[in-house]
PDB file of C-alpha atoms in Angstrom:
ATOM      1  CA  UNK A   1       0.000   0.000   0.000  1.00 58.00           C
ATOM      2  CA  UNK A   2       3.069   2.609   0.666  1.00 67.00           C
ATOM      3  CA  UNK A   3       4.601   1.935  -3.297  1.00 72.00           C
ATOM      4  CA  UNK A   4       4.073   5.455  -4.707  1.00 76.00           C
ATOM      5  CA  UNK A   5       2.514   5.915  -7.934  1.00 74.00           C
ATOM      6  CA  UNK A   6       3.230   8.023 -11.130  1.00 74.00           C
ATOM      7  CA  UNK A   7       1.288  10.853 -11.837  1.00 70.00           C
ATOM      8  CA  UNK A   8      -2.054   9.918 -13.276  1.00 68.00           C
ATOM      9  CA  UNK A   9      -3.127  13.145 -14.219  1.00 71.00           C
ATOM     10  CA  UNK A  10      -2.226  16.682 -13.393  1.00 69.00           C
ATOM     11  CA  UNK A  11      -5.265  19.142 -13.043  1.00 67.00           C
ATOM     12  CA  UNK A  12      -5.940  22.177 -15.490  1.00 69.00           C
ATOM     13  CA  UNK A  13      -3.591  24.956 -14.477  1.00 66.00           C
ATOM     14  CA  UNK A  14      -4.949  29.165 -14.165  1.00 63.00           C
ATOM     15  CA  UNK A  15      -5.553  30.875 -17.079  1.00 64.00           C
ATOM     16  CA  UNK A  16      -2.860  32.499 -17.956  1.00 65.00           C
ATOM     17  CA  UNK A  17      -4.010  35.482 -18.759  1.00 65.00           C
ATOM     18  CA  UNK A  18      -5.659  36.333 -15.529  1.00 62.00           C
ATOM     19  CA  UNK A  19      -5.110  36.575 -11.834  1.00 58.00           C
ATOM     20  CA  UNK A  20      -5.792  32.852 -11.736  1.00 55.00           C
ATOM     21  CA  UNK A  21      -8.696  33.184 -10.230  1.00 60.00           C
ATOM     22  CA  UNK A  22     -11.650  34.559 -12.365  1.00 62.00           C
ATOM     23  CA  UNK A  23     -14.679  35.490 -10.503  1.00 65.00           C
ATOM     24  CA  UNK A  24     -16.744  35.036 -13.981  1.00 66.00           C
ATOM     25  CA  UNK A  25     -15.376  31.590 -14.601  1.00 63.00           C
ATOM     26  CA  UNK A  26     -18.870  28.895 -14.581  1.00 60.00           C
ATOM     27  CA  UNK A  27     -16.740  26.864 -11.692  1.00 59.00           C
ATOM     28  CA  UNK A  28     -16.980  29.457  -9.454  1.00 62.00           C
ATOM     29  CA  UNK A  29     -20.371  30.789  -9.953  1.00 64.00           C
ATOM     30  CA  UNK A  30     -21.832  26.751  -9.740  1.00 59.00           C
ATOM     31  CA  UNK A  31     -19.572  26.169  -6.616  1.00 58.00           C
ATOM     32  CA  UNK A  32     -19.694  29.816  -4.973  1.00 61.00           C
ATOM     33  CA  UNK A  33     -22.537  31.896  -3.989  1.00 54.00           C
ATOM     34  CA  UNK A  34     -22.564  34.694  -5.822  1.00 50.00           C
ATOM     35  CA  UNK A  35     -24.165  37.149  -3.868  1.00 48.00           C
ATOM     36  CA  UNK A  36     -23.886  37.760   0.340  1.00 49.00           C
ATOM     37  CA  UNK A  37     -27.497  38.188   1.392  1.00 49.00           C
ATOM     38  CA  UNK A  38     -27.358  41.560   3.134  1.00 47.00           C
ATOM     39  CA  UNK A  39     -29.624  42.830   5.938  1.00 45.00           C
ATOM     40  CA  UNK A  40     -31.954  46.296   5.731  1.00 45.00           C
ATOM     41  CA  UNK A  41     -30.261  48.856   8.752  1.00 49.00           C
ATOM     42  CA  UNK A  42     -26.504  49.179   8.495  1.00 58.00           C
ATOM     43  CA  UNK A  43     -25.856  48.513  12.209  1.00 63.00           C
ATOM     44  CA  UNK A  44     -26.968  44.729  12.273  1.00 72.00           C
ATOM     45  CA  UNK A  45     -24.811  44.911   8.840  1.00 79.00           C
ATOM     46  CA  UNK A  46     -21.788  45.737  10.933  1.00 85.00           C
ATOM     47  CA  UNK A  47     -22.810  43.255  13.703  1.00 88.00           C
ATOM     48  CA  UNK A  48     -22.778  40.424  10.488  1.00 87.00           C
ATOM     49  CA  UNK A  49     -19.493  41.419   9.044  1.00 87.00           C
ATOM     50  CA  UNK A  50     -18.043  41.606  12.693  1.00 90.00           C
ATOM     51  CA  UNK A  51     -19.536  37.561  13.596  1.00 91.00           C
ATOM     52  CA  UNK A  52     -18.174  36.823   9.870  1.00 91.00           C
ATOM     53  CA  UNK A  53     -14.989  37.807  10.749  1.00 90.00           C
ATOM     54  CA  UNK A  54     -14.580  35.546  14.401  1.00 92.00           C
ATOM     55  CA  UNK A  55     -16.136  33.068  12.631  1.00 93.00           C
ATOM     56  CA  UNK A  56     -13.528  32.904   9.574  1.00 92.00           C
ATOM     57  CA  UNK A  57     -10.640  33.763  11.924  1.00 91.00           C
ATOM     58  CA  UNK A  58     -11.635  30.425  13.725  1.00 93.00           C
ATOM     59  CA  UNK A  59     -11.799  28.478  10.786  1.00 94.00           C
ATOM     60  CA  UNK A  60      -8.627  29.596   9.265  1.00 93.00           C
ATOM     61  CA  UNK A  61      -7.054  28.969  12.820  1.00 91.00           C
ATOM     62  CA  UNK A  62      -7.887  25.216  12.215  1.00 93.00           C
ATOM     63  CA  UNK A  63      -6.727  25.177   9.059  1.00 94.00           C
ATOM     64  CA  UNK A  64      -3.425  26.083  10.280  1.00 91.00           C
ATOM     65  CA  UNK A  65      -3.648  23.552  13.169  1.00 91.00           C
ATOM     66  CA  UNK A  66      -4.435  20.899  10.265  1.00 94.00           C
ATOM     67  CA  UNK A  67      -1.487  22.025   8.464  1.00 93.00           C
ATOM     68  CA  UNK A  68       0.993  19.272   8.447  1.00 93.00           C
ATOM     69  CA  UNK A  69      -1.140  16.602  10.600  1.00 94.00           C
ATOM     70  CA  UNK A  70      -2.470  12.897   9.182  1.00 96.00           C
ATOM     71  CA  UNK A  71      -6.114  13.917   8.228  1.00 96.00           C
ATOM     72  CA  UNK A  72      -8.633  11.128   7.585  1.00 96.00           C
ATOM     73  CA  UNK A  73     -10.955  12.080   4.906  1.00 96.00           C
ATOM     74  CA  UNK A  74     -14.265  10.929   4.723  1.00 94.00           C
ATOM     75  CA  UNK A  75     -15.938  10.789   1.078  1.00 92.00           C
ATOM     76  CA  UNK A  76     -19.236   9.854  -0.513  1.00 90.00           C
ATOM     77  CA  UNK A  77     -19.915   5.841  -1.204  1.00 88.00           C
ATOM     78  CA  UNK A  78     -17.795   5.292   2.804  1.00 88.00           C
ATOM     79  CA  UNK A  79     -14.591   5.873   1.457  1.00 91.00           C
ATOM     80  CA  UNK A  80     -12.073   6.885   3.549  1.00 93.00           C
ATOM     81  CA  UNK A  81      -8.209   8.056   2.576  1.00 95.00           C
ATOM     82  CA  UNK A  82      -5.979   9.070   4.737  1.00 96.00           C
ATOM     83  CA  UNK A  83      -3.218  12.084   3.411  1.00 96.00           C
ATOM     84  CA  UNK A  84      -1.083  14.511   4.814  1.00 96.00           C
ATOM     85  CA  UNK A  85      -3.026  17.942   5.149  1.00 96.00           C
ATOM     86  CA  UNK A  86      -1.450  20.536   2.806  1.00 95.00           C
ATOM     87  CA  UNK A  87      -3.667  23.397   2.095  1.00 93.00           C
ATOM     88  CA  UNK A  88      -6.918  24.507   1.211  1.00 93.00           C
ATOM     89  CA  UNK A  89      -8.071  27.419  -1.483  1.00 87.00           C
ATOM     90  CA  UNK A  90      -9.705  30.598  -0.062  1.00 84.00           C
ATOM     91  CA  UNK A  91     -13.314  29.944  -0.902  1.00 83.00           C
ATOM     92  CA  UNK A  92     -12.248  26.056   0.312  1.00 88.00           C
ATOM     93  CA  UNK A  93     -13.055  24.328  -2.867  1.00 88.00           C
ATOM     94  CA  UNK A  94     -10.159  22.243  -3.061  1.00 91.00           C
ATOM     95  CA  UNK A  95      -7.807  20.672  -0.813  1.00 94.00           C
ATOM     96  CA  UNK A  96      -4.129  20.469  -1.397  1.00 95.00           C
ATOM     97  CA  UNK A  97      -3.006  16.894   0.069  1.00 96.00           C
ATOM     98  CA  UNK A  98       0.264  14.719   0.442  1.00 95.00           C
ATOM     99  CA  UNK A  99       1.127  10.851   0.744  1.00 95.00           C
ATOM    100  CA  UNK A 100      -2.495  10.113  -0.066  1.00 95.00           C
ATOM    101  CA  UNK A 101      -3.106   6.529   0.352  1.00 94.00           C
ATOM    102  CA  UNK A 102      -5.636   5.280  -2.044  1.00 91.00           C
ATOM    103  CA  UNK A 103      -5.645   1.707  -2.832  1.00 88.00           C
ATOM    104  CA  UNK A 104      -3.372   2.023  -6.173  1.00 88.00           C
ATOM    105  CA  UNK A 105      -0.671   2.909  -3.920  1.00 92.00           C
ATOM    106  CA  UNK A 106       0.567   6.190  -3.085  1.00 94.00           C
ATOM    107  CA  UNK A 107      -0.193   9.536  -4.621  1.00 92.00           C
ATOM    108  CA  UNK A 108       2.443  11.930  -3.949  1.00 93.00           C
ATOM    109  CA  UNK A 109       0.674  14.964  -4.289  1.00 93.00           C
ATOM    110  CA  UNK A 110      -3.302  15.149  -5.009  1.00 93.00           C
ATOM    111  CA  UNK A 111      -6.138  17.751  -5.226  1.00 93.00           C
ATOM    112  CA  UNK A 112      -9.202  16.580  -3.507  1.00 94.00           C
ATOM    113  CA  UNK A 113     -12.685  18.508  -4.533  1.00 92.00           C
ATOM    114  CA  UNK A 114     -14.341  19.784  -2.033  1.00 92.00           C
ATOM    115  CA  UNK A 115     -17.540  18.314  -3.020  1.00 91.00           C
ATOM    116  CA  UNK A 116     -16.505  15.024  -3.058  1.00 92.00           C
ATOM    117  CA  UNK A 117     -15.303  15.646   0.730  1.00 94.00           C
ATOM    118  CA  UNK A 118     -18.075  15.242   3.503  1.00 94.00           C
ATOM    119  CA  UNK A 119     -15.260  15.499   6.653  1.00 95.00           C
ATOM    120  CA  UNK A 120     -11.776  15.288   7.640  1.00 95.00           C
ATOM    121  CA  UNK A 121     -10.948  14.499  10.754  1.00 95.00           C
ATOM    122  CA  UNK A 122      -7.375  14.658  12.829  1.00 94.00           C
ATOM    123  CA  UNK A 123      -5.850  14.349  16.280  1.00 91.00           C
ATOM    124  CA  UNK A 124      -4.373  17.559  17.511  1.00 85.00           C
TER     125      UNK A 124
ATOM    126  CA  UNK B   1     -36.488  25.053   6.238  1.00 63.00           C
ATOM    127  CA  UNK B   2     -33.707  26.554   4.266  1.00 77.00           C
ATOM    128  CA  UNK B   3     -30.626  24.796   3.831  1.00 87.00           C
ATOM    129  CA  UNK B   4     -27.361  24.796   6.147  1.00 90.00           C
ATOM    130  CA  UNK B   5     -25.167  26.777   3.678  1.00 87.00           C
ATOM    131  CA  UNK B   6     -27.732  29.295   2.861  1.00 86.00           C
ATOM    132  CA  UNK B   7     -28.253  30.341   6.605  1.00 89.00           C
ATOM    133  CA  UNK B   8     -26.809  34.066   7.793  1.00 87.00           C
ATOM    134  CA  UNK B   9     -23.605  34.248  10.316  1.00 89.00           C
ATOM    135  CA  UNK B  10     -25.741  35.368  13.007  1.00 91.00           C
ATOM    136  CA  UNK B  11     -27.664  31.919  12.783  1.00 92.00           C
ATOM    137  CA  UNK B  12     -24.430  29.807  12.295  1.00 94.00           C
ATOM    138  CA  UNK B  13     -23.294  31.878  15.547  1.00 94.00           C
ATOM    139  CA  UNK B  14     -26.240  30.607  17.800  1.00 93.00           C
ATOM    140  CA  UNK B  15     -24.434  27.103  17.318  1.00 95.00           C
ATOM    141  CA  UNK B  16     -20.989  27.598  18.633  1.00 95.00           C
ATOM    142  CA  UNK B  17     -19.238  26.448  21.504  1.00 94.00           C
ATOM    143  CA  UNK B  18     -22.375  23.728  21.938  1.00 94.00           C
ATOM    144  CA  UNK B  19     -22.464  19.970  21.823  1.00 94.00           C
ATOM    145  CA  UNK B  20     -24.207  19.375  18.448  1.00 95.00           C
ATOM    146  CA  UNK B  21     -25.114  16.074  16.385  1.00 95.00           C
ATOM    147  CA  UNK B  22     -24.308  17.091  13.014  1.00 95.00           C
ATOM    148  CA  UNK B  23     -26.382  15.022   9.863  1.00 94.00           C
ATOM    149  CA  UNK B  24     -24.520  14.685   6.763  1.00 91.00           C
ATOM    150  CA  UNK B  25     -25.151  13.624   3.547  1.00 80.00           C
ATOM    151  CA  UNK B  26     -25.807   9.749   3.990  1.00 67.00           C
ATOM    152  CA  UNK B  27     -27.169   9.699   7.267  1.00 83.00           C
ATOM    153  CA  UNK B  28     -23.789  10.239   8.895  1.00 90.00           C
ATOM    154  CA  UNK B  29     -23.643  11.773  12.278  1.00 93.00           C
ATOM    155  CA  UNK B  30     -20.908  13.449  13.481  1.00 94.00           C
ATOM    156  CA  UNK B  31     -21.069  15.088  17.514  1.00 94.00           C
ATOM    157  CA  UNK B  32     -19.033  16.890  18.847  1.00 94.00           C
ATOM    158  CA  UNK B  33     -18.927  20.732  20.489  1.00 94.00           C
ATOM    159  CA  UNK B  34     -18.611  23.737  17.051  1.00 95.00           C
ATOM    160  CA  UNK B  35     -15.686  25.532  17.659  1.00 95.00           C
ATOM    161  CA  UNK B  36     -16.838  27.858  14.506  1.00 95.00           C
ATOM    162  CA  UNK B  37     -18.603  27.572  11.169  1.00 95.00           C
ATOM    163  CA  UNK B  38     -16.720  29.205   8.066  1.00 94.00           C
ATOM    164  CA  UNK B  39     -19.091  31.627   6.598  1.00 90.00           C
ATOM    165  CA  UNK B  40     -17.498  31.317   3.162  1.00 87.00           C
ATOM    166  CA  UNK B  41     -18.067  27.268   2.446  1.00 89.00           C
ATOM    167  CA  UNK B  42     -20.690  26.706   6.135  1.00 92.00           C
ATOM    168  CA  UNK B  43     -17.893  24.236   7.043  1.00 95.00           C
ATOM    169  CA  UNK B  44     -18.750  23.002  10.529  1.00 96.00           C
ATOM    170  CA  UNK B  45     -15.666  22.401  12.739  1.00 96.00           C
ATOM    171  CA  UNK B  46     -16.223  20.183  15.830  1.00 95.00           C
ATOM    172  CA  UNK B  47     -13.562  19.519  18.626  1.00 93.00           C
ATOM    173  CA  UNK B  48     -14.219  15.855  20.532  1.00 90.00           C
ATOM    174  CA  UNK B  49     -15.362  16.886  23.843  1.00 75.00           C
ATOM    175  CA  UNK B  50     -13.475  13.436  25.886  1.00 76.00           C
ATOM    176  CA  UNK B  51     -11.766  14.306  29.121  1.00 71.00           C
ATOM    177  CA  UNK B  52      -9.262  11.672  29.070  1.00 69.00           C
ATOM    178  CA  UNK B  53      -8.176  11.533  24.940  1.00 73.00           C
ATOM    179  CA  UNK B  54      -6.378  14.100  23.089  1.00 82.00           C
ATOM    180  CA  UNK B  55      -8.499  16.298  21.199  1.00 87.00           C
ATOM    181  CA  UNK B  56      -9.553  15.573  18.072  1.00 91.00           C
ATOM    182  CA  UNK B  57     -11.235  17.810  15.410  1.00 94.00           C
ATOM    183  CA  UNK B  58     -13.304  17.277  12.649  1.00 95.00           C
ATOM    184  CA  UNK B  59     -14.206  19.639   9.546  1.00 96.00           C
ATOM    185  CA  UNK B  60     -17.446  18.713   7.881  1.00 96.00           C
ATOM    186  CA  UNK B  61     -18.034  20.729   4.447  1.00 95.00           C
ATOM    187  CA  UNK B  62     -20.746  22.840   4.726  1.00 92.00           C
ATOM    188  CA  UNK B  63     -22.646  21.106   1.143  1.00 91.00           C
ATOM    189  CA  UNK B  64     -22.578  17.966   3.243  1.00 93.00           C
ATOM    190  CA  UNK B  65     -24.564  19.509   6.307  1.00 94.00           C
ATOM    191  CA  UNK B  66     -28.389  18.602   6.326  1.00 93.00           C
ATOM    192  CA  UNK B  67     -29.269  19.153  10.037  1.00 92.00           C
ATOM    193  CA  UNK B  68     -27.818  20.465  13.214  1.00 94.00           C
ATOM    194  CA  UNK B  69     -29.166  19.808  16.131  1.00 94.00           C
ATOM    195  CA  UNK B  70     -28.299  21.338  19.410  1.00 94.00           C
ATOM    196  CA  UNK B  71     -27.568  18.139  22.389  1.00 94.00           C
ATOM    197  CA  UNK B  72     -26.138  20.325  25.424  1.00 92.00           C
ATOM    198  CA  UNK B  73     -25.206  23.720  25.685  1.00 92.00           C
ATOM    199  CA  UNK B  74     -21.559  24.713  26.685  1.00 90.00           C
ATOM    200  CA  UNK B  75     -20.457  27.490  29.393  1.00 90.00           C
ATOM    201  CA  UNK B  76     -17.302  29.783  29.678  1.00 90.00           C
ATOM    202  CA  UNK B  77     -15.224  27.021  30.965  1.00 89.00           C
ATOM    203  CA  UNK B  78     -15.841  24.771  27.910  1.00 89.00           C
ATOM    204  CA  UNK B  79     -15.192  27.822  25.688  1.00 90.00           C
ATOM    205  CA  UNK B  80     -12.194  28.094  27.145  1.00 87.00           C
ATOM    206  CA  UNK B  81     -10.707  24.443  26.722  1.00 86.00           C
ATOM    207  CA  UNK B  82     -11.930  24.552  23.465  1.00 88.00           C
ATOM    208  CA  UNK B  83     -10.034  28.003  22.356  1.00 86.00           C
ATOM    209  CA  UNK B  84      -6.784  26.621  24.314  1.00 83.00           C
ATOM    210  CA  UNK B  85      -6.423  23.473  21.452  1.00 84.00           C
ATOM    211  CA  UNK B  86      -6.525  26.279  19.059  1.00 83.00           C
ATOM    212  CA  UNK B  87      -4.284  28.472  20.485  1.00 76.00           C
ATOM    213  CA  UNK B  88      -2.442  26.771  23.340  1.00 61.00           C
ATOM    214  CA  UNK B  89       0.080  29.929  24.013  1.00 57.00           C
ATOM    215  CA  UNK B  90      -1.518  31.976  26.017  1.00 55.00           C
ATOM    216  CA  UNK B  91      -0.063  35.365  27.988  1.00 50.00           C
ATOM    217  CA  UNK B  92      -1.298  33.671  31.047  1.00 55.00           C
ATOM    218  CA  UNK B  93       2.035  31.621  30.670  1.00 63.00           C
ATOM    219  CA  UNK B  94       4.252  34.582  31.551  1.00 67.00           C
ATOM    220  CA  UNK B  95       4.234  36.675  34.704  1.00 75.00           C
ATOM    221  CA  UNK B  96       3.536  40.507  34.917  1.00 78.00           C
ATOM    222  CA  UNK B  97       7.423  41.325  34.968  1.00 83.00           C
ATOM    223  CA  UNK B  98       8.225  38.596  32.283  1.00 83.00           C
ATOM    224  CA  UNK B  99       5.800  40.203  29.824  1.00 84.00           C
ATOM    225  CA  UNK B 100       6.672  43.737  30.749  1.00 86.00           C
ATOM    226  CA  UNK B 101      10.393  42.762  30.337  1.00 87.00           C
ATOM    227  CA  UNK B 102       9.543  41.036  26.925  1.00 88.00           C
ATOM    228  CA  UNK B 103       7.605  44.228  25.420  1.00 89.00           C
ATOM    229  CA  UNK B 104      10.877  46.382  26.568  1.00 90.00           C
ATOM    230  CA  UNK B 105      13.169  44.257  24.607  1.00 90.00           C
ATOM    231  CA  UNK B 106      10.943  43.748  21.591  1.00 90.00           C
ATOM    232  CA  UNK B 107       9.841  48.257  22.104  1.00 90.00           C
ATOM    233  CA  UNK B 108      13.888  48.579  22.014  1.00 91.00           C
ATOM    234  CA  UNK B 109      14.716  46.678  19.137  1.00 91.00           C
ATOM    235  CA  UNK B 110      12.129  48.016  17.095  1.00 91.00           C
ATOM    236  CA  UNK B 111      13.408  51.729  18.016  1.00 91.00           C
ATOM    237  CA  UNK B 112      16.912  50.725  17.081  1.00 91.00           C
ATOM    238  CA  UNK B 113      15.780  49.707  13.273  1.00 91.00           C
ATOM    239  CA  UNK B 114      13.460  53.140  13.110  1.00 92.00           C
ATOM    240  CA  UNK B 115      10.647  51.936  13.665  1.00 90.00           C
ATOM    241  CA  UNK B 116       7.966  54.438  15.217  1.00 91.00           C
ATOM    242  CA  UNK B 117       6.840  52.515  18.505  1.00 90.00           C
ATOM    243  CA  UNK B 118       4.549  53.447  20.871  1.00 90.00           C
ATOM    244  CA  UNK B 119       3.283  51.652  23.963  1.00 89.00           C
ATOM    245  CA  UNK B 120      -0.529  51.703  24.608  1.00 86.00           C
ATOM    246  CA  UNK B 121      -1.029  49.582  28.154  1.00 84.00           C
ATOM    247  CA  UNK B 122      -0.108  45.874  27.218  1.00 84.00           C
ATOM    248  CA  UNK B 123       0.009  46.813  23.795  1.00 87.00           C
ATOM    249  CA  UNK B 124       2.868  47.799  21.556  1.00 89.00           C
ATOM    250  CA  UNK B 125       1.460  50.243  18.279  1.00 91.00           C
ATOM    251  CA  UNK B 126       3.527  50.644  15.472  1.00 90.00           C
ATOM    252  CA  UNK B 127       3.266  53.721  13.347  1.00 87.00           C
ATOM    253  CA  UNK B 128      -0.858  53.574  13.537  1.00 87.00           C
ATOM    254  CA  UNK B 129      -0.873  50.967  11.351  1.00 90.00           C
ATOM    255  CA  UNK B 130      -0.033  47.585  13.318  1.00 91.00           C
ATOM    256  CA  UNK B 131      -0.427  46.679  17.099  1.00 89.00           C
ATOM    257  CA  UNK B 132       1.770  43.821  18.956  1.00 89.00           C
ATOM    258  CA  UNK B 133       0.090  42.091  21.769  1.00 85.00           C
ATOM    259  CA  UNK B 134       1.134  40.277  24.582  1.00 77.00           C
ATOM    260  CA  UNK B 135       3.949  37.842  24.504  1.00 83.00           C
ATOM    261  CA  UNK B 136       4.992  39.776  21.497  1.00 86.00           C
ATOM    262  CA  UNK B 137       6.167  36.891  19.410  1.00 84.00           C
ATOM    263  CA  UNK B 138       6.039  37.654  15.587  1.00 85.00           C
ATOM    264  CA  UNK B 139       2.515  35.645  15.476  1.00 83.00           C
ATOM    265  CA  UNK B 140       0.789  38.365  18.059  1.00 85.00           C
ATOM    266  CA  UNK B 141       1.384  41.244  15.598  1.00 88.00           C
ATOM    267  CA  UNK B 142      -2.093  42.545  13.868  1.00 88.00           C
ATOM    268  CA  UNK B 143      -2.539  45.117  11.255  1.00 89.00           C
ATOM    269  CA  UNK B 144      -4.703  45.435   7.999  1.00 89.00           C
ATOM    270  CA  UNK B 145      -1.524  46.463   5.816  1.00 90.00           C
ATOM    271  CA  UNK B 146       0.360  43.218   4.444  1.00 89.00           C
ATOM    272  CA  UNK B 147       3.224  44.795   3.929  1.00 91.00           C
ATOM    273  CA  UNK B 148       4.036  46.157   7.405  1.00 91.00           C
ATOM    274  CA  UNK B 149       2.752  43.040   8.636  1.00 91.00           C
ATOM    275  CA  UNK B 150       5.488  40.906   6.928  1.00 92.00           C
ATOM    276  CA  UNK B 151       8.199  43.642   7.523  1.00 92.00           C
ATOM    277  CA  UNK B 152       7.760  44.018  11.285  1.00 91.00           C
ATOM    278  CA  UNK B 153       7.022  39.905  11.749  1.00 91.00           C
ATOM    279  CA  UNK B 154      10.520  39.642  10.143  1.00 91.00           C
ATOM    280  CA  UNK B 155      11.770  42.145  12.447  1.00 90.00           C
ATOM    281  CA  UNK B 156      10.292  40.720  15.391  1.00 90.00           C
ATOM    282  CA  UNK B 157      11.318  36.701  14.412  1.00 88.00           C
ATOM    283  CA  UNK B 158      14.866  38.409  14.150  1.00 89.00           C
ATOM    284  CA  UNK B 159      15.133  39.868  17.552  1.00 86.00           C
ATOM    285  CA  UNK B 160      18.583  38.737  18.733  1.00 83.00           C
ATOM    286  CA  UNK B 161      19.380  37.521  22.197  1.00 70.00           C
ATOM    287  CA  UNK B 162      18.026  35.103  24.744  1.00 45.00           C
ATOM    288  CA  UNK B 163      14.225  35.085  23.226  1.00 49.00           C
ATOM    289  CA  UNK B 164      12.256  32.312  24.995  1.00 49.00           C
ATOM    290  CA  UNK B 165      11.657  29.813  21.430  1.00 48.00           C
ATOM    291  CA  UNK B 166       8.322  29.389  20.620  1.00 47.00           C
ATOM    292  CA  UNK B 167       6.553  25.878  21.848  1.00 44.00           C
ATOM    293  CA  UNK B 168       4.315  25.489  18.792  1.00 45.00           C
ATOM    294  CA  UNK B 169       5.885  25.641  15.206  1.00 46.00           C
ATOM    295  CA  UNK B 170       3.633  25.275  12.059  1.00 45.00           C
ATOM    296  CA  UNK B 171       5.766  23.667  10.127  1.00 43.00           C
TER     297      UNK B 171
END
């Protein structure tokens, strides 16, 4: 199970001609909503951006605590991988993993879509 | 009954620092207490609530989440132990004279590479723009411009002398 395998197939880079990430692109508008729903006064507005921001703040603080750590994934059908947590996009669409065990062997380096993720889990 | 991911922050908010049993997709169910939910993907994030383990977290993607539900409700204390596997160095670690000592050294060595320092209480603030707070390490430093960010972390990761090394490293 720990022989590595060659690359099966490497994932469509950015466009080249942009940022590399194009807010008009149809992945993103499927995937991401495209609008914040926004309330009517502009106090309660602050009071949403402000529980927004803890909220986020604690989420990105367990993506650095995952950084690094064995991370058992858990995907549609009961599968379950196991991979070495490398990073995740900003709207967390994709996950960037390492040593993911799958049962060809291996995989160096992988992408995992977020969609096809229903949890990780890891010991701290 | 709208759907998980659609729900506002102020909803998500109601939820954390409970017990929950989350429902995903294919009748899973995950428990466990919600340390936060990311308002950008509705990403759930519960930390094992067992005494005698070590902690264990688990992220469940917000598309997966059908149904929350609410088992026991947590207090200040539980808040606490759950914010401590997050960020286990805490000021409480160092007395009043260690940290007062500590924000000397780091006020002086930011002087002597011209930096415009000021001290506000506990607080170091640098040039209105970035503030460093207690145990001044170069992950304590806050400020909405990148680029002073990076250029006084560097400064403050390169302080020379007989820093206490940090216990946690990302690496």
């Amino acid at each position: 199970m720990k022989t590595p395998v060659s690359v099966l197939r490497l994932p469509r880079g950015p466009d080249p001609n942009s940022r590399g990430f194009d807010p008009s692109s149809p992945r993103f508008l499927a995937l991401c909503p495209t609008s914040v729903p926004s309330s009517s006064s502009s106090s309660s507005d602050e009071e949403e951006q402000r529980l927004r921001a803890e909220l986020r703040e604690r989420f990105l603080r367990t993506l650095l605590l995952m950084t690094g750590k064995r991370v058992r994934f858990d995907m549609h059908e009961h599968v379950r991988v196991h991979a070495r947590f490398g990073a995740s996009d900003i709207d967390v669409l994709n996950l960037q993993v390492s040593d993911l065990e799958t049962p060809l062997g291996v995989q160096r380096e992988a992408l995992l879509r977020c969609q096809d993720v229903i949890a990780c889990s890891f010991e701290v | 009954m709208l759907r998980w991911s659609s729900r506002s922050p102020r909803h998500w908010h109601e939820f954390v620092n409970h017990e929950v049993c989350v429902t995903a997709g294919d009748q899973q169910r995950f428990e466990g207490r919600v340390f936060t939910v990311d308002p950008v993907s509705a990403s759930v994030v519960l930390v094992s609530v067992q005494e005698n383990e070590c902690p264990s977290v688990r992220v469940i993607l917000g598309h997966a989440v059908t149904d929350v539900q609410i088992l026991r409700r947590g207090t200040e204390e539980t808040e606490r132990q759950m914010k401590s596997v997050f960020l286990p160095d805490r000021a409480q670690d160092l007395s009043a004279e260690e940290l007062k000592s500590r924000r000397e050294s780091v006020r002086l060595w930011l002087e002597k590479n011209r930096v415009p320092v000021t001290e506000d209480g506990e607080l170091l603030c640098v040039a209105n723009a970035l503030t460093i707070s207690a145990p001044y390490r170069p992950g304590d430093c806050s400020s909405a411009n990148e680029i002073i960010l990076s250029r006084i972390q560097s400064l403050v990761e390169s302080i020379p002398g007989a820093e206490q090394p940090s216990a946690q490293t990302h690496q």
